[in-house]
Short mmCIF file of C-alpha atoms and ligand atoms in Angstrom, two decimals:
data_model
loop_
_atom_site.label_atom_id
_atom_site.label_comp_id
_atom_site.label_asym_id
_atom_site.label_seq_id
_atom_site.Cartn_x
_atom_site.Cartn_y
_atom_site.Cartn_z
CA MET U 1 -9.76 -2.82 25.39
CA ASN U 2 -10.92 -5.17 28.19
CA LYS U 3 -14.03 -3.35 29.31
CA TYR U 4 -16.51 -1.45 27.20
CA LEU U 5 -18.62 1.35 28.69
CA MET U 6 -21.17 2.32 26.09
CA ALA U 7 -19.60 0.90 22.94
CA VAL U 8 -20.16 -2.72 21.91
CA PRO U 9 -17.08 -4.86 21.32
CA GLY U 10 -18.35 -6.20 17.99
CA THR U 11 -15.91 -8.48 16.22
CA ARG U 12 -12.86 -6.34 17.01
CA GLN U 13 -9.95 -6.57 19.40
CA ILE U 14 -9.01 -2.96 20.08
CA SER U 15 -5.59 -2.77 21.67
CA GLY U 16 -4.77 0.82 22.52
CA ASP U 17 -3.66 3.51 20.14
CA ASP U 18 -2.48 2.96 16.60
CA LYS U 19 1.05 1.60 17.03
CA ILE U 20 2.73 3.58 14.22
CA PHE U 21 1.20 6.91 15.19
CA GLY U 22 2.02 6.13 18.86
CA ILE U 23 5.75 5.70 18.17
CA SER U 24 5.76 8.77 15.95
CA LYS U 25 4.16 10.79 18.76
CA ALA U 26 6.88 9.57 21.17
CA ALA U 27 9.50 10.81 18.67
CA GLN U 28 7.81 14.20 18.46
CA ASP U 29 7.64 14.46 22.26
CA MET U 30 11.35 13.66 22.55
CA ALA U 31 12.19 16.20 19.82
CA ALA U 32 10.27 18.89 21.73
CA GLU U 33 12.22 18.02 24.86
CA VAL U 34 15.79 17.55 23.64
CA GLY U 35 15.77 19.20 20.19
CA ALA U 36 14.84 17.88 16.73
CA ASP U 37 18.48 17.45 15.72
CA LYS U 38 18.88 14.69 18.33
CA VAL U 39 15.89 12.66 17.12
CA ILE U 40 15.46 10.49 14.02
CA ASN U 41 11.81 9.76 13.38
CA ALA U 42 11.83 6.91 10.86
CA THR U 43 8.20 5.93 11.39
CA ILE U 44 6.40 8.27 9.00
CA GLY U 45 4.93 6.92 5.76
CA ALA U 46 5.12 10.25 3.96
CA LEU U 47 7.92 11.79 1.93
CA LEU U 48 9.66 14.48 4.02
CA ASP U 49 12.53 16.72 3.00
CA ASP U 50 15.85 16.75 4.85
CA GLU U 51 14.46 19.24 7.38
CA GLY U 52 11.43 17.07 8.13
CA ASN U 53 8.88 19.07 6.14
CA LEU U 54 6.28 17.34 3.98
CA MET U 55 7.32 17.29 0.31
CA VAL U 56 4.32 18.33 -1.74
CA MET U 57 4.47 18.39 -5.55
CA PRO U 58 4.06 22.07 -6.55
CA SER U 59 2.29 21.17 -9.81
CA ILE U 60 -0.44 19.38 -7.86
CA ILE U 61 -1.06 22.39 -5.65
CA ASP U 62 -1.10 24.66 -8.73
CA ILE U 63 -3.84 22.52 -10.27
CA TYR U 64 -5.77 22.56 -7.01
CA ARG U 65 -5.59 26.36 -6.93
CA SER U 66 -6.84 26.54 -10.53
CA LEU U 67 -10.06 24.64 -9.76
CA SER U 68 -13.34 26.54 -9.79
CA PRO U 69 -15.39 26.75 -6.57
CA ALA U 70 -17.87 24.20 -7.94
CA GLU U 71 -15.08 21.79 -8.95
CA ILE U 72 -13.89 21.88 -5.35
CA ALA U 73 -17.12 21.98 -3.43
CA GLU U 74 -19.79 20.11 -5.32
CA TYR U 75 -20.73 16.56 -4.29
CA ALA U 76 -19.08 13.96 -6.49
CA PRO U 77 -21.26 11.13 -7.82
CA ILE U 78 -21.24 8.08 -5.51
CA ALA U 79 -19.10 6.06 -7.97
CA GLY U 80 -16.77 9.02 -8.57
CA VAL U 81 -16.51 11.81 -11.14
CA PRO U 82 -16.75 10.18 -14.65
CA SER U 83 -13.52 11.77 -15.96
CA PHE U 84 -11.70 10.49 -12.84
CA LEU U 85 -13.07 6.97 -13.35
CA LYS U 86 -11.80 6.98 -16.93
CA ASN U 87 -8.38 8.50 -16.21
CA VAL U 88 -7.63 6.49 -13.09
CA LYS U 89 -7.31 3.44 -15.35
CA LYS U 90 -4.52 5.23 -17.25
CA ALA U 91 -2.91 6.30 -13.97
CA VAL U 92 -2.77 2.73 -12.74
CA PHE U 93 -2.09 0.64 -15.82
CA GLY U 94 -0.15 3.08 -18.03
CA LYS U 95 0.62 1.20 -21.26
CA TYR U 96 -0.11 -2.17 -19.68
CA THR U 97 -3.89 -2.35 -19.44
CA PRO U 98 -4.79 -6.04 -19.15
CA ASN U 99 -7.38 -7.54 -21.51
CA GLY U 100 -10.75 -7.85 -19.87
CA TYR U 101 -13.65 -5.79 -18.60
CA ILE U 102 -12.33 -2.98 -16.46
CA GLU U 103 -14.48 -0.90 -14.13
CA SER U 104 -13.46 1.63 -11.53
CA VAL U 105 -15.08 3.04 -8.41
CA ALA U 106 -13.68 5.98 -6.41
CA THR U 107 -12.82 5.31 -2.77
CA PRO U 108 -11.35 7.39 0.06
CA GLY U 109 -7.73 6.35 -0.55
CA GLY U 110 -6.49 2.84 -1.04
CA THR U 111 -7.87 2.14 2.43
CA GLY U 112 -11.42 2.47 1.12
CA ALA U 113 -10.65 -0.02 -1.65
CA ILE U 114 -9.37 -2.54 0.90
CA ARG U 115 -12.47 -2.08 3.04
CA ASN U 116 -14.92 -2.47 0.14
CA THR U 117 -13.10 -5.53 -1.20
CA ILE U 118 -13.18 -7.38 2.11
CA GLN U 119 -16.79 -6.34 2.66
CA ASN U 120 -18.05 -7.42 -0.75
CA TYR U 121 -15.88 -10.38 -1.70
CA SER U 122 -15.51 -12.37 1.53
CA ALA U 123 -18.25 -13.72 3.79
CA LEU U 124 -18.62 -12.96 7.49
CA GLY U 125 -16.20 -15.25 9.38
CA ASP U 126 -14.10 -15.96 6.27
CA THR U 127 -10.33 -15.89 6.22
CA VAL U 128 -8.55 -13.27 4.12
CA LEU U 129 -4.96 -14.03 3.08
CA THR U 130 -1.92 -11.76 2.93
CA THR U 131 1.88 -11.89 3.34
CA ASP U 132 3.40 -12.40 6.81
CA TRP U 133 5.02 -8.98 6.52
CA PHE U 134 2.02 -6.71 6.13
CA TRP U 135 0.59 -3.22 6.71
CA SER U 136 -1.31 -3.49 10.00
CA PRO U 137 -4.60 -1.85 8.85
CA TYR U 138 -5.30 -5.03 6.81
CA LYS U 139 -5.88 -6.68 10.19
CA ASN U 140 -7.88 -3.76 11.60
CA ILE U 141 -10.21 -3.76 8.61
CA SER U 142 -10.60 -7.56 8.69
CA ASP U 143 -11.38 -7.47 12.44
CA GLU U 144 -13.79 -4.59 12.07
CA LEU U 145 -15.70 -6.51 9.39
CA GLY U 146 -15.71 -9.85 11.24
CA ARG U 147 -13.17 -11.60 9.01
CA LYS U 148 -9.97 -13.36 10.01
CA LEU U 149 -6.62 -12.43 8.52
CA ASP U 150 -4.18 -15.27 7.81
CA THR U 151 -0.71 -15.01 6.30
CA PHE U 152 1.72 -17.01 4.19
CA THR U 153 5.49 -16.84 4.54
CA MET U 154 6.57 -14.09 2.19
CA PHE U 155 10.23 -14.97 1.61
CA ASP U 156 12.14 -18.21 1.19
CA ALA U 157 15.68 -18.81 2.46
CA ASP U 158 17.09 -17.07 -0.62
CA LYS U 159 14.89 -14.01 -0.05
CA ASN U 160 12.78 -14.72 -3.10
CA LEU U 161 9.00 -14.82 -2.98
CA ASN U 162 8.00 -18.00 -1.16
CA LEU U 163 5.75 -19.40 -3.86
CA SER U 164 5.29 -22.76 -2.20
CA SER U 165 4.02 -21.15 1.00
CA PHE U 166 1.70 -18.97 -1.08
CA SER U 167 0.41 -21.94 -3.06
CA SER U 168 -0.19 -24.18 -0.06
CA LYS U 169 -1.99 -21.46 1.93
CA VAL U 170 -4.29 -20.66 -0.99
CA GLU U 171 -5.09 -24.38 -1.38
CA GLU U 172 -5.58 -24.87 2.35
CA ILE U 173 -8.02 -21.98 2.74
CA LEU U 174 -9.93 -22.85 -0.42
CA SER U 175 -10.39 -26.41 0.85
CA ARG U 176 -12.70 -25.01 3.53
CA GLN U 177 -13.96 -21.78 1.98
CA THR U 178 -15.79 -21.06 -1.28
CA GLN U 179 -14.07 -17.80 -2.01
CA LEU U 180 -10.84 -16.19 -1.02
CA VAL U 181 -9.63 -12.59 -0.98
CA ILE U 182 -5.84 -12.40 -1.30
CA ILE U 183 -4.28 -9.03 -0.48
CA PHE U 184 -0.93 -8.56 -2.20
CA ASN U 185 0.84 -5.25 -1.73
CA ALA U 186 3.11 -4.61 -4.74
CA PRO U 187 5.14 -3.09 -6.22
CA ALA U 188 7.33 -1.59 -3.46
CA HIS U 189 5.67 -3.45 -0.60
CA ASN U 190 5.17 -1.90 2.82
CA PRO U 191 7.07 -2.69 5.07
CA THR U 192 9.78 -4.50 3.08
CA GLY U 193 10.15 -2.62 -0.22
CA PHE U 194 9.82 -5.91 -2.12
CA THR U 195 8.62 -6.18 -5.72
CA PRO U 196 8.17 -9.58 -7.38
CA SER U 197 10.36 -10.33 -10.41
CA ASP U 198 8.83 -10.97 -13.79
CA SER U 199 8.98 -14.72 -13.31
CA GLU U 200 7.56 -14.47 -9.78
CA TRP U 201 4.55 -12.62 -11.21
CA ASP U 202 4.17 -15.44 -13.77
CA SER U 203 4.21 -17.99 -10.98
CA ILE U 204 1.63 -16.05 -8.97
CA VAL U 205 -0.71 -16.05 -11.97
CA ASP U 206 -0.08 -19.79 -12.52
CA ILE U 207 -0.93 -20.57 -8.88
CA LEU U 208 -4.13 -18.53 -9.10
CA LYS U 209 -5.13 -20.29 -12.33
CA LYS U 210 -4.36 -23.74 -10.94
CA ASN U 211 -6.64 -23.10 -7.96
CA ALA U 212 -9.30 -21.67 -10.26
CA ASP U 213 -9.47 -25.01 -12.15
CA ASN U 214 -12.01 -25.92 -9.51
CA THR U 215 -14.84 -23.77 -10.85
CA ASP U 216 -16.76 -24.03 -7.56
CA LYS U 217 -14.14 -21.72 -6.06
CA LYS U 218 -13.78 -17.96 -6.48
CA ILE U 219 -10.49 -16.12 -6.09
CA ILE U 220 -10.19 -12.37 -5.63
CA PHE U 221 -6.62 -11.20 -6.13
CA PHE U 222 -6.33 -7.73 -4.65
CA ILE U 223 -3.23 -5.79 -5.72
CA ASP U 224 -2.57 -2.95 -3.32
CA ALA U 225 -0.57 -0.61 -5.57
CA ALA U 226 -0.29 2.29 -3.10
CA TYR U 227 3.45 2.75 -3.83
CA ILE U 228 3.47 2.10 -7.57
CA ASP U 229 4.73 5.59 -8.42
CA PHE U 230 7.80 5.10 -6.23
CA ALA U 231 8.67 1.63 -7.49
CA GLY U 232 11.19 2.61 -10.15
CA GLU U 233 10.61 4.03 -13.59
CA GLU U 234 6.89 4.58 -14.30
CA ASP U 235 6.64 2.31 -17.34
CA ALA U 236 8.65 -0.62 -16.07
CA SER U 237 6.83 -0.73 -12.73
CA ARG U 238 3.52 -1.31 -14.53
CA ALA U 239 4.54 -4.01 -17.02
CA PHE U 240 3.33 -6.84 -14.75
CA PHE U 241 -0.30 -5.76 -15.14
CA SER U 242 -0.55 -7.26 -18.64
CA LYS U 243 -0.03 -10.70 -17.07
CA PHE U 244 -3.54 -10.38 -15.60
CA SER U 245 -5.13 -10.58 -19.07
CA ASP U 246 -7.74 -13.15 -20.10
CA LEU U 247 -8.03 -14.89 -16.75
CA PRO U 248 -10.74 -17.44 -15.98
CA GLU U 249 -14.09 -16.03 -14.82
CA ASN U 250 -13.61 -17.21 -11.25
CA ILE U 251 -10.55 -15.01 -10.78
CA LEU U 252 -11.36 -11.38 -10.14
CA VAL U 253 -8.45 -8.96 -10.00
CA ILE U 254 -8.97 -5.74 -8.06
CA VAL U 255 -6.29 -3.04 -8.01
CA ALA U 256 -6.22 -0.39 -5.28
CA PHE U 257 -5.08 3.04 -6.39
CA SER U 258 -4.07 5.77 -3.97
CA MET U 259 -3.47 9.50 -4.48
CA SER U 260 -1.75 9.75 -1.09
CA LYS U 261 1.86 8.97 -2.04
CA GLY U 262 2.08 9.27 -5.84
CA TYR U 263 0.29 12.64 -5.90
CA THR U 264 1.37 13.76 -2.38
CA LEU U 265 -2.29 14.26 -1.43
CA TYR U 266 -2.29 12.18 1.76
CA GLY U 267 -4.94 14.24 3.52
CA MET U 268 -7.31 14.44 0.57
CA ARG U 269 -8.39 10.82 1.02
CA SER U 270 -8.67 9.88 -2.62
CA GLY U 271 -8.18 6.64 -4.47
CA ALA U 272 -10.02 4.00 -6.40
CA MET U 273 -10.64 0.30 -6.84
CA ILE U 274 -10.36 -1.06 -10.36
CA CYS U 275 -11.45 -4.53 -11.44
CA VAL U 276 -10.21 -6.76 -14.24
CA THR U 277 -12.43 -9.65 -15.27
CA PRO U 278 -13.30 -11.56 -18.46
CA SER U 279 -17.01 -11.16 -17.65
CA ALA U 280 -19.11 -8.06 -18.40
CA ASP U 281 -21.61 -9.19 -15.75
CA ILE U 282 -18.97 -9.52 -13.03
CA ALA U 283 -17.67 -6.03 -13.92
CA ALA U 284 -21.19 -4.59 -13.73
CA GLU U 285 -21.76 -6.30 -10.39
CA PHE U 286 -18.43 -4.86 -9.16
CA LYS U 287 -19.71 -1.37 -9.89
CA THR U 288 -23.09 -1.97 -8.25
CA VAL U 289 -21.88 -3.55 -5.01
CA ASN U 290 -19.05 -1.10 -4.46
CA MET U 291 -21.23 1.93 -5.14
CA PHE U 292 -23.66 0.54 -2.57
CA SER U 293 -20.85 0.16 -0.05
CA ASN U 294 -19.65 3.70 -0.77
CA ARG U 295 -23.14 5.01 -0.10
CA ALA U 296 -23.44 2.96 3.07
CA THR U 297 -20.11 4.01 4.60
CA TRP U 298 -18.63 7.35 3.50
CA SER U 299 -21.02 8.26 0.65
CA ASN U 300 -19.11 10.08 -2.06
CA GLY U 301 -15.39 10.78 -2.39
CA THR U 302 -13.31 13.95 -2.45
CA ARG U 303 -14.15 15.90 -5.61
CA PRO U 304 -11.11 18.24 -5.81
CA ALA U 305 -8.69 15.31 -5.72
CA MET U 306 -10.63 13.57 -8.49
CA MET U 307 -10.56 16.79 -10.55
CA ILE U 308 -6.80 17.07 -10.09
CA LEU U 309 -6.24 13.57 -11.47
CA SER U 310 -8.62 14.18 -14.39
CA LYS U 311 -6.83 17.40 -15.37
CA ILE U 312 -3.39 15.76 -15.26
CA PHE U 313 -4.40 12.98 -17.63
CA GLU U 314 -6.21 15.29 -20.03
CA ASP U 315 -3.30 17.66 -20.59
CA GLU U 316 0.02 16.26 -21.80
CA THR U 317 2.04 19.29 -20.66
CA LEU U 318 0.60 19.01 -17.19
CA TYR U 319 1.19 15.28 -17.15
CA ASN U 320 4.85 15.74 -18.11
CA LYS U 321 5.30 18.38 -15.41
CA VAL U 322 3.87 16.10 -12.73
CA ALA U 323 5.95 13.16 -13.98
CA ALA U 324 9.14 15.27 -13.88
CA GLU U 325 8.48 16.47 -10.33
CA ARG U 326 7.67 12.98 -9.20
CA ALA U 327 10.89 11.67 -10.76
CA GLU U 328 12.81 14.18 -8.62
CA PHE U 329 10.97 13.02 -5.51
CA ARG U 330 11.67 9.41 -6.42
CA LYS U 331 15.36 10.20 -6.76
CA VAL U 332 15.46 11.62 -3.23
CA LEU U 333 13.94 8.38 -1.98
CA ASP U 334 16.17 6.11 -4.04
CA ASP U 335 19.35 7.98 -3.00
CA ARG U 336 18.45 7.66 0.67
CA ALA U 337 17.66 3.95 0.29
CA LYS U 338 20.97 3.32 -1.46
CA VAL U 339 22.89 4.95 1.39
CA PHE U 340 20.89 3.16 4.09
CA ILE U 341 21.49 -0.23 2.43
CA GLU U 342 25.20 0.50 1.88
CA TYR U 343 25.71 1.34 5.55
CA SER U 344 23.51 -1.52 6.74
CA ASN U 345 25.66 -3.92 4.75
CA LYS U 346 28.77 -2.31 6.20
CA TYR U 347 27.52 -3.00 9.73
CA GLY U 348 26.38 -6.53 8.90
CA LEU U 349 22.63 -5.93 9.17
CA GLU U 350 20.26 -8.28 7.42
CA MET U 351 17.37 -6.78 5.52
CA CYS U 352 14.25 -7.92 3.72
CA PRO U 353 14.79 -7.78 -0.08
CA PHE U 354 14.25 -4.11 -0.94
CA LYS U 355 13.51 -3.04 -4.52
CA GLY U 356 11.94 0.37 -3.92
CA GLY U 357 9.42 2.47 -2.04
CA PHE U 358 9.16 4.20 1.32
CA PHE U 359 10.38 1.51 3.72
CA ILE U 360 13.25 -0.87 4.41
CA THR U 361 12.94 -3.57 7.05
CA VAL U 362 15.97 -4.66 9.06
CA LEU U 363 15.69 -8.17 10.42
CA CYS U 364 16.18 -8.73 14.15
CA ASP U 365 14.85 -10.97 16.90
CA ASN U 366 13.16 -9.14 19.81
CA ALA U 367 12.24 -6.25 17.52
CA GLU U 368 10.04 -4.66 20.21
CA GLU U 369 12.88 -4.65 22.73
CA ILE U 370 15.51 -3.45 20.25
CA GLY U 371 13.09 -0.77 19.05
CA LYS U 372 12.72 0.55 22.62
CA LYS U 373 16.48 0.51 23.13
CA LEU U 374 16.93 2.57 19.95
CA GLN U 375 14.30 5.05 21.10
CA LYS U 376 16.53 5.89 24.06
CA GLU U 377 19.21 6.76 21.48
CA GLY U 378 16.73 9.01 19.68
CA VAL U 379 16.01 6.58 16.81
CA PHE U 380 12.34 5.74 16.27
CA MET U 381 11.39 2.83 14.02
CA VAL U 382 8.34 0.56 13.87
CA PRO U 383 8.80 -3.03 15.12
CA ILE U 384 6.92 -5.42 12.83
CA GLY U 385 7.23 -9.14 13.50
CA LYS U 386 10.92 -10.03 13.46
CA GLY U 387 12.06 -6.72 12.05
CA LEU U 388 12.26 -2.97 12.41
CA ARG U 389 10.75 -0.83 9.69
CA PHE U 390 12.82 2.16 8.68
CA ALA U 391 11.06 4.90 6.68
CA VAL U 392 13.59 6.18 4.15
CA SER U 393 10.77 8.49 3.11
CA ALA U 394 11.15 10.48 6.32
CA VAL U 395 14.90 10.57 7.00
CA SER U 396 17.66 12.59 5.29
CA GLU U 397 20.56 10.90 3.49
CA GLU U 398 22.92 12.08 6.23
CA LYS U 399 20.82 10.44 8.93
CA CYS U 400 20.42 7.29 6.78
CA LYS U 401 24.19 6.91 7.17
CA ILE U 402 24.06 7.15 10.96
CA VAL U 403 21.22 4.79 11.82
CA PRO U 404 22.65 1.41 10.70
CA GLU U 405 25.56 1.66 13.14
CA LYS U 406 23.13 2.42 15.97
CA ILE U 407 20.93 -0.54 15.03
CA ALA U 408 23.98 -2.82 14.90
CA ALA U 409 25.03 -1.63 18.36
CA ALA U 410 21.53 -2.19 19.78
CA ILE U 411 21.40 -5.70 18.35
CA GLY U 412 24.91 -6.38 19.61
CA LYS U 413 26.59 -6.93 16.22
C1 PLP S 501 0.45 -0.77 2.06
C2 PLP S 501 -0.49 0.38 2.02
N1 PLP S 501 -1.64 0.22 1.41
C3 PLP S 501 -2.54 1.20 1.33
C4 PLP S 501 -2.29 2.41 1.89
C5 PLP S 501 -3.41 3.36 1.77
O1 PLP S 501 -3.22 4.65 1.75
P1 PLP S 501 -4.41 5.68 1.54
O2 PLP S 501 -5.64 5.15 2.17
O3 PLP S 501 -3.90 6.90 2.18
O4 PLP S 501 -4.58 5.76 0.06
C6 PLP S 501 -1.07 2.64 2.57
C7 PLP S 501 -0.77 3.92 3.24
O5 PLP S 501 0.07 4.05 4.07
C8 PLP S 501 -0.16 1.58 2.63
O6 PLP S 501 1.01 1.71 3.26
#
């Protein structure tokens, strides 16, 4: 926006509508005009069936329907319903709870956890660090709160995590700033689908520890785990958490949990932020400051969603039912991804290293231009940096076979 009427500009640069929702709307408009069968809308970050309908886990809706009126309608405490706060730790860490003091605070989705972390653990004007491929709301939230967002190069030439870029950016920012929030979206990163290997996680922890040797500095490592339930088998995808045990006091780990994808409750706006620290005082402070921020922004969270999670983790039969349904959903996603990658390889497309999740990114120069060209062909993807993000979550296996050839043609391969 260049000119404000009544609103104040604040610290933000507002540039039109949300890009992802804008492209999705264009796909819907085209589908209304020429017919849905001629349009492939690969922009949506939600799991859709082959006909384009939202896939909702039936067990979750059954639990919702079983809730009493008070369980649905009553205000939740500002920090969250106690049984939710206890069980969300199990939902996130599984068998791999790190050693340390662990506190949780309910937030409206993972988004709320990102907002509270930036608000409470970086100073006005500070730089927040993330990967160069990133989910655009990280920037919106940083702008809104008067912080800058900087990035490190995510991949090296061999498509492994670029640990030297990570290390040098952390050092560089900490040379001019007392504390640093690092946002790391894993496992099953959006938009690339990347998950660090076991040894890459070790190296990340080593780099954090090395920088924490200077005890005047404070590092907040924020793990955005929004896609953890679609990052392979539930146990294996959580094993890395135990590496965050017994860290120095000046490293605070915060994990963002989301009920949007893993519980198919996108519209319920429920999630949590969970801290891991060796200090009881830092954990208590975490609770206090984030409850204050909850109160000062959205107040309390969505009680029925919190009740659903509590009930799942307090009833083994229910838990197994949810896990089985989710495994079926995950299979749909994994099968589509396999086909998309197979055909992309066939047509010589280069991709970011995909390990799982909702999105695959195809590398291309002039992504904006190629994206527009593909829209004319009825294929809608989100241009991000030097790539086009394809939502396997939203496109049938059959259509996953068709798109790579169209991308190759648009690029001129
Ligand atoms: C990378 C990433 N982080 C966090 C979220 C937060 O989701 P929610 O606020 O719905 O929990 C999303 C949702 O699309 C996401 O893609």
